[in-house]
Every structure is written in structure tokens, then in C-alpha cells.
Amino acid sequence: MFRSSTGITPGTAFEPRLIEAASTCEVMLVVIGPRWLTITKGGVPSIKAPADWVRMEIEFALHNNAKVIPILVGDISMPSKDELPDTISELAGRQYIRLHHRSSRYSLDQIADSVRALVTANNGVLPPPPAQVTMLTSLGTTSRSADIKLCGANVNGRHYSESIVYRCTDFATAVRGRVGFDLGRRFRSFKTTAGVLDDAVEGGQTGIFQVIGDGIMLAEHTASQGKPCVIDLNVSTVLRLELVAYRPGTTEHPMLAGVMAISGRSNKLPELAWANPTLYA
């Protein structure tokens, strides 16, 4: 059993551990209290905020076909599909268990019995191992533009420790940041959050993010500061994966960039990130 407050030792990087636990669990209990839908972050319901860990962990579990059980605290109603983010809307159709404080012992026994029945199904034989999680940056690059760095990134108020950052200073060595990886058809899916860096000098910029598999465009998304995009793709047939990011209008030539800088005009330099790109086997 995993609970983040007790399952992560001090000094351990919590993001990879949370991703691993949520992605590989057989059963997830989603405890829903009276304020679950109304707690806000920056004026936005937390459950719908791009960096909300609760929603992301549910997404990981659903993506891996885990048994996700809503636990309703008290007499609250089960949220409807319309009240939930699209990525976890199927939670509304899951059979829930109610937890009453006045009969908590009975409720907890019911929850324990339900979980036990799920993990010991098939005559006591545990289900096959769930999908394994690999951070894309751990594979090592096969190609990389000069302005691309593998490092941490802050996107929409959240720090992502295993990111791909395309950031230029003074001038762009290449107007499109490219980085390649060898997947070898070993992975089922690819997921990342793409966006403009929180500390971008020019926060109003727009970034274009492209995912290319074996020379074929798989996806193209647009993001801006505070409005990242989530990219989730099937890559089971992909041998070579290439990620391309750019800012439209970036000055191409260093000499022209120098002239623009001297005259105080923007070279529209990109400050973009692929945040925690993740592969699922």
C-alpha cells in the first residue's frame, strides 16, 4: 500500500516516486470530500489546474487500467462527468464506497474487503504486472540542438525535475529546438506537459510543440505561459522519436539578432519546455 505522506523517505525526489506509484498501482482509492471540487488554486478549481497532483495521479491510474474506486466522505453526491475534467470524467461512472465517520470501522472494513477481493482475483493469482514508467530523458539523446538542455523546469506554477528545455540567449543557434530519442518500439505511450517557462523574459510568447515519430508528424500543439498543453500519444510502433519546439517569428541570423538587440527590438527568443516527458511500457 502506498501513501505519499508515509511512502516517500526524506530527501527522495517525490515526483518520480508519485508517478511510479500512481502508474503501477492495481487499485487506487480516490477520497472525495465535500470541498473536493471547490478548493481553488489561483482562482481555478484545483482539480482542473494543469499542475494538480490529485488529478494527475488519477490520470496515471486510469491510463494503466487500474481499478479506481471513489470513496465518498459523508453524504455527498458522486461528481458528474460534467463537473470533472475530461481526462478523469470516467471516474463518474465508477461504483463508489461511502465512508461515514459515525460508522468508520464498518466503512473501512468494507473498503479493505473490496480492495482485497480485487488484488486476489482469479483464484488468488495476482494480475499481471502493470505498465512500467520510464522518464524520456533517462534514455539519452540521439540528437540535440545546441540550445536544448535536459534539466528541471517550472511550468504553470509547478516544478518538473526531468524536463527538456529549449531556451536561447542573445540569439537562437537554431530557430527550432530538436531533440531525438531511440524508442525501439519498446514503449506503449508517451505523455508530457508542454508550455512556456514561468520565468520567461517574454512571458507573452507562444510556443509550438511537435512530436515526430519515424519522420511522421504525430501531433502539433500550441501553448502559452500559464496555459500549457498535455500531450498523450500512442508510440507503440515508433522506432525514433523527435520532439521539436519553436517560437514563431524567432530571428534566424545572429548578425540580425545583434542589430535587433542593439535597437531594443525583440528577437522573439524561445523559452519553452517539455515537462517531465514520460514513457509507458
Coordinates of C-alpha atoms in Angstrom, one line a residue:
M1 CA 0.0 0.0 0.0
F2 CA 1.3 3.4 -0.9
R3 CA 0.5 6.8 0.7
S4 CA 2.7 9.7 -0.3
S5 CA 3.0 11.1 3.3
T6 CA 4.4 7.9 4.6
G7 CA 5.7 6.1 1.4
I8 CA 8.4 8.6 0.4
T9 CA 11.5 8.8 2.5
P10 CA 13.0 12.2 3.4
G11 CA 15.4 13.5 0.7
T12 CA 13.8 11.4 -2.0
A13 CA 12.7 13.2 -5.2
F14 CA 8.9 12.9 -4.8
E15 CA 7.8 13.5 -8.5
P16 CA 9.2 10.2 -10.0
R17 CA 8.0 8.3 -6.9
L18 CA 4.5 9.6 -7.2
I19 CA 4.4 9.0 -11.0
E20 CA 5.7 5.4 -10.5
A21 CA 3.2 4.7 -7.7
A22 CA 0.2 6.1 -9.5
S23 CA 1.1 4.4 -12.8
T24 CA 1.8 1.0 -11.4
C25 CA -0.9 0.5 -8.8
E26 CA -3.5 -2.2 -9.2
V27 CA -6.1 -0.3 -7.1
M28 CA -6.4 3.4 -6.4
L29 CA -8.7 4.8 -3.7
V30 CA -9.9 8.4 -4.6
V31 CA -11.1 10.0 -1.4
I32 CA -13.7 12.7 -2.3
G33 CA -14.8 15.1 0.5
P34 CA -17.3 18.0 0.5
R35 CA -14.8 20.5 -0.9
W36 CA -13.1 18.2 -3.5
L37 CA -14.5 20.2 -6.4
T38 CA -14.5 23.7 -4.9
I39 CA -10.9 24.1 -3.5
T40 CA -9.2 26.6 -5.8
K41 CA -5.7 27.5 -6.8
G42 CA -5.2 30.9 -8.4
G43 CA -9.0 31.2 -8.9
V44 CA -9.2 27.9 -10.7
P45 CA -10.7 24.7 -9.1
S46 CA -7.6 22.7 -8.1
I47 CA -8.8 19.5 -9.7
K48 CA -8.8 21.3 -13.1
A49 CA -5.5 23.1 -12.7
P50 CA -2.8 21.8 -15.1
A51 CA -0.3 21.1 -12.2
D52 CA -2.8 19.4 -9.8
W53 CA -1.2 16.2 -8.5
V54 CA -4.5 14.7 -7.4
R55 CA -5.9 14.8 -10.9
M56 CA -2.6 13.7 -12.5
E57 CA -2.3 10.6 -10.2
I58 CA -5.9 9.6 -11.1
E59 CA -5.0 10.1 -14.8
F60 CA -2.0 7.8 -14.5
A61 CA -4.0 5.1 -12.8
L62 CA -6.9 5.3 -15.3
H63 CA -4.3 5.2 -18.2
N64 CA -2.9 2.0 -16.8
N65 CA -6.4 0.5 -16.4
A66 CA -6.2 0.3 -12.6
K67 CA -9.3 -0.3 -10.5
V68 CA -10.1 3.3 -9.4
I69 CA -12.6 3.4 -6.5
P70 CA -14.2 6.7 -5.4
I71 CA -14.5 6.9 -1.7
L72 CA -17.3 9.4 -0.8
V73 CA -16.9 11.0 2.6
G74 CA -20.3 11.6 4.4
D75 CA -23.5 12.2 2.4
I76 CA -22.0 14.0 -0.6
S77 CA -23.1 13.0 -4.1
M78 CA -20.8 11.5 -6.7
P79 CA -19.5 14.2 -9.0
S80 CA -21.0 14.1 -12.5
K81 CA -19.0 13.8 -15.7
D82 CA -19.7 17.5 -16.5
E83 CA -18.2 18.5 -13.2
L84 CA -14.9 16.6 -13.7
P85 CA -12.0 17.4 -16.1
D86 CA -12.3 15.4 -19.3
T87 CA -9.2 13.4 -18.5
I88 CA -10.8 11.8 -15.4
S89 CA -14.5 12.1 -16.4
E90 CA -14.9 8.3 -16.4
L91 CA -14.5 8.4 -12.6
A92 CA -18.1 9.5 -12.5
G93 CA -19.2 6.0 -13.8
R94 CA -17.2 4.0 -11.2
Q95 CA -19.0 2.3 -8.4
Y96 CA -18.2 4.1 -5.2
I97 CA -17.9 3.2 -1.5
R98 CA -19.3 5.6 1.1
L99 CA -17.2 6.4 4.3
H100 CA -19.3 7.6 7.2
H101 CA -17.4 8.9 10.3
R102 CA -20.0 7.6 12.7
S103 CA -19.6 4.1 11.3
S104 CA -16.0 4.4 10.2
R105 CA -14.9 1.0 11.4
Y106 CA -17.6 -0.7 9.2
S107 CA -16.8 1.5 6.3
L108 CA -13.1 0.9 6.5
D109 CA -13.7 -2.9 6.7
Q110 CA -15.9 -2.6 3.6
I111 CA -13.1 -0.8 1.8
A112 CA -10.4 -3.3 2.9
D113 CA -12.6 -6.2 1.8
S114 CA -13.2 -4.6 -1.6
V115 CA -9.5 -4.0 -2.2
R116 CA -8.6 -7.5 -1.1
A117 CA -11.1 -9.0 -3.5
L118 CA -9.7 -7.0 -6.4
V119 CA -6.0 -7.8 -5.8
T120 CA -6.6 -11.5 -5.1
A121 CA -9.0 -12.1 -8.0
N122 CA -8.6 -15.1 -10.3
N123 CA -8.3 -17.7 -7.6
G124 CA -5.7 -15.8 -5.6
V125 CA -3.4 -15.2 -8.6
L126 CA -2.4 -11.6 -8.8
P127 CA -3.0 -9.8 -12.1
P128 CA -0.1 -9.3 -14.5
P129 CA 2.5 -6.6 -13.7
P130 CA 1.3 -3.1 -14.6
A131 CA 2.9 -0.9 -17.2
Q132 CA 6.4 0.3 -16.3
V133 CA 7.2 4.0 -16.3
T134 CA 10.4 5.5 -17.9
M135 CA 11.4 9.2 -18.0
L136 CA 12.3 10.0 -21.6
T137 CA 15.4 12.0 -20.5
S138 CA 16.8 8.8 -18.9
L139 CA 17.2 7.2 -22.4
G140 CA 19.9 9.6 -23.6
T141 CA 19.5 11.6 -26.7
T142 CA 20.4 10.5 -30.3
S143 CA 20.5 14.1 -31.5
R144 CA 20.0 17.5 -29.8
S145 CA 20.1 21.2 -30.9
A146 CA 22.7 23.3 -29.2
D147 CA 20.1 25.3 -27.2
I148 CA 18.4 22.2 -25.8
K149 CA 19.1 21.3 -22.2
L150 CA 17.9 18.4 -20.1
C151 CA 17.1 19.9 -16.7
G152 CA 14.4 21.0 -14.3
A153 CA 11.7 23.4 -15.4
N154 CA 8.9 25.5 -13.8
V155 CA 5.7 25.4 -15.9
N156 CA 2.4 26.9 -14.7
G157 CA 3.5 27.1 -11.0
R158 CA 4.9 23.6 -10.8
H159 CA 8.5 22.3 -10.9
Y160 CA 9.2 19.4 -13.2
S161 CA 12.6 17.8 -12.4
E162 CA 13.1 15.7 -15.6
S163 CA 12.4 18.2 -18.4
I164 CA 13.6 19.2 -21.8
V165 CA 14.2 23.0 -22.0
Y166 CA 14.6 25.0 -25.2
R167 CA 15.9 28.4 -24.2
C168 CA 18.1 30.8 -26.2
T169 CA 20.1 33.8 -25.0
D170 CA 21.3 36.6 -27.2
F171 CA 20.4 34.7 -30.4
A172 CA 19.0 31.4 -31.5
T173 CA 21.6 28.8 -32.6
A174 CA 18.7 27.1 -34.4
V175 CA 15.2 28.6 -34.7
R176 CA 13.7 25.2 -33.9
G177 CA 14.8 23.2 -31.0
R178 CA 15.1 19.5 -31.8
V179 CA 15.9 16.5 -29.7
G180 CA 15.8 12.8 -30.7
F181 CA 15.5 9.6 -28.8
D182 CA 15.6 5.9 -29.7
L183 CA 12.4 4.2 -28.5
G184 CA 12.9 0.9 -30.5
R185 CA 9.2 0.1 -30.3
R186 CA 9.7 -0.7 -26.6
F187 CA 7.0 1.6 -25.3
R188 CA 3.2 1.8 -25.5
S189 CA 2.6 5.5 -24.9
F190 CA 4.2 8.9 -24.4
K191 CA 2.9 11.7 -22.2
T192 CA 4.2 15.2 -21.4
T193 CA 3.1 18.7 -20.4
A194 CA 4.4 21.3 -22.8
G195 CA 4.5 25.0 -22.1
V196 CA 6.3 28.4 -21.8
L197 CA 8.6 28.6 -18.8
D198 CA 7.3 30.5 -15.8
D199 CA 10.5 32.7 -15.7
A200 CA 10.4 33.5 -19.4
V201 CA 11.8 37.0 -20.0
E202 CA 9.0 37.5 -22.6
G203 CA 6.0 35.9 -20.9
G204 CA 3.6 36.7 -23.7
Q205 CA 5.2 34.3 -26.2
T206 CA 3.5 31.3 -27.8
G207 CA 5.3 28.0 -28.3
I208 CA 4.6 25.4 -30.9
F209 CA 5.3 21.8 -29.9
Q210 CA 5.6 19.0 -32.4
V211 CA 6.0 15.2 -31.9
I212 CA 7.5 13.3 -34.8
G213 CA 7.7 9.5 -35.0
D214 CA 10.0 8.0 -37.7
G215 CA 9.7 11.1 -39.7
I216 CA 5.9 11.4 -39.5
M217 CA 4.2 14.2 -37.6
L218 CA 2.2 12.6 -34.8
A219 CA 1.0 15.8 -33.1
E220 CA 1.3 19.5 -33.0
H221 CA 0.1 21.7 -30.1
T222 CA 0.3 25.4 -29.1
A223 CA 0.9 26.6 -25.6
S224 CA 1.4 29.9 -23.8
Q225 CA 2.5 31.0 -20.4
G226 CA 0.1 29.8 -17.8
K227 CA -1.7 27.7 -20.4
P228 CA 0.3 24.6 -21.0
C229 CA -0.9 21.6 -23.1
V230 CA -0.9 17.9 -22.2
I231 CA 0.3 15.6 -24.9
D232 CA -0.7 11.9 -24.7
L233 CA 0.2 9.7 -27.7
N234 CA 0.4 6.0 -28.7
V235 CA 4.1 5.3 -29.7
S236 CA 4.0 1.5 -29.8
T237 CA 5.2 1.5 -33.4
V238 CA 7.8 4.2 -33.1
L239 CA 11.5 3.5 -33.5
R240 CA 12.8 7.0 -33.4
L241 CA 11.0 9.9 -31.6
E242 CA 11.8 13.5 -32.2
L243 CA 10.5 16.5 -30.3
V244 CA 10.5 19.9 -32.0
A245 CA 9.7 23.2 -30.2
Y246 CA 9.8 26.7 -31.6
R247 CA 8.5 30.2 -31.2
P248 CA 7.0 31.7 -34.3
G249 CA 9.0 34.7 -35.6
T250 CA 12.3 33.9 -33.9
T251 CA 15.2 35.9 -35.6
E252 CA 17.2 33.4 -37.7
H253 CA 20.5 35.2 -38.2
P254 CA 23.0 36.1 -35.4
M255 CA 24.0 39.3 -37.1
L256 CA 20.5 40.4 -37.5
A257 CA 19.8 39.4 -33.9
G258 CA 22.6 41.7 -32.8
V259 CA 21.2 44.6 -34.7
M260 CA 17.7 43.9 -33.2
A261 CA 19.1 43.7 -29.7
I262 CA 21.0 47.0 -30.1
S263 CA 17.9 48.8 -31.3
G264 CA 15.9 47.4 -28.4
R265 CA 13.7 45.2 -30.6
S266 CA 12.7 41.6 -29.6
N267 CA 14.4 38.7 -31.3
K268 CA 11.4 36.5 -30.1
L269 CA 13.7 34.0 -28.5
P270 CA 12.0 30.8 -27.3
E271 CA 11.8 29.9 -23.6
L272 CA 9.9 26.6 -23.8
A273 CA 9.8 23.2 -22.0
W274 CA 8.7 19.6 -22.4
A275 CA 7.9 19.0 -18.8
N276 CA 8.6 15.5 -17.4
P277 CA 8.2 13.6 -20.7
T278 CA 7.2 10.1 -19.7
L279 CA 7.1 6.7 -21.5
Y280 CA 4.8 3.8 -20.6
A281 CA 5.8 0.2 -21.5

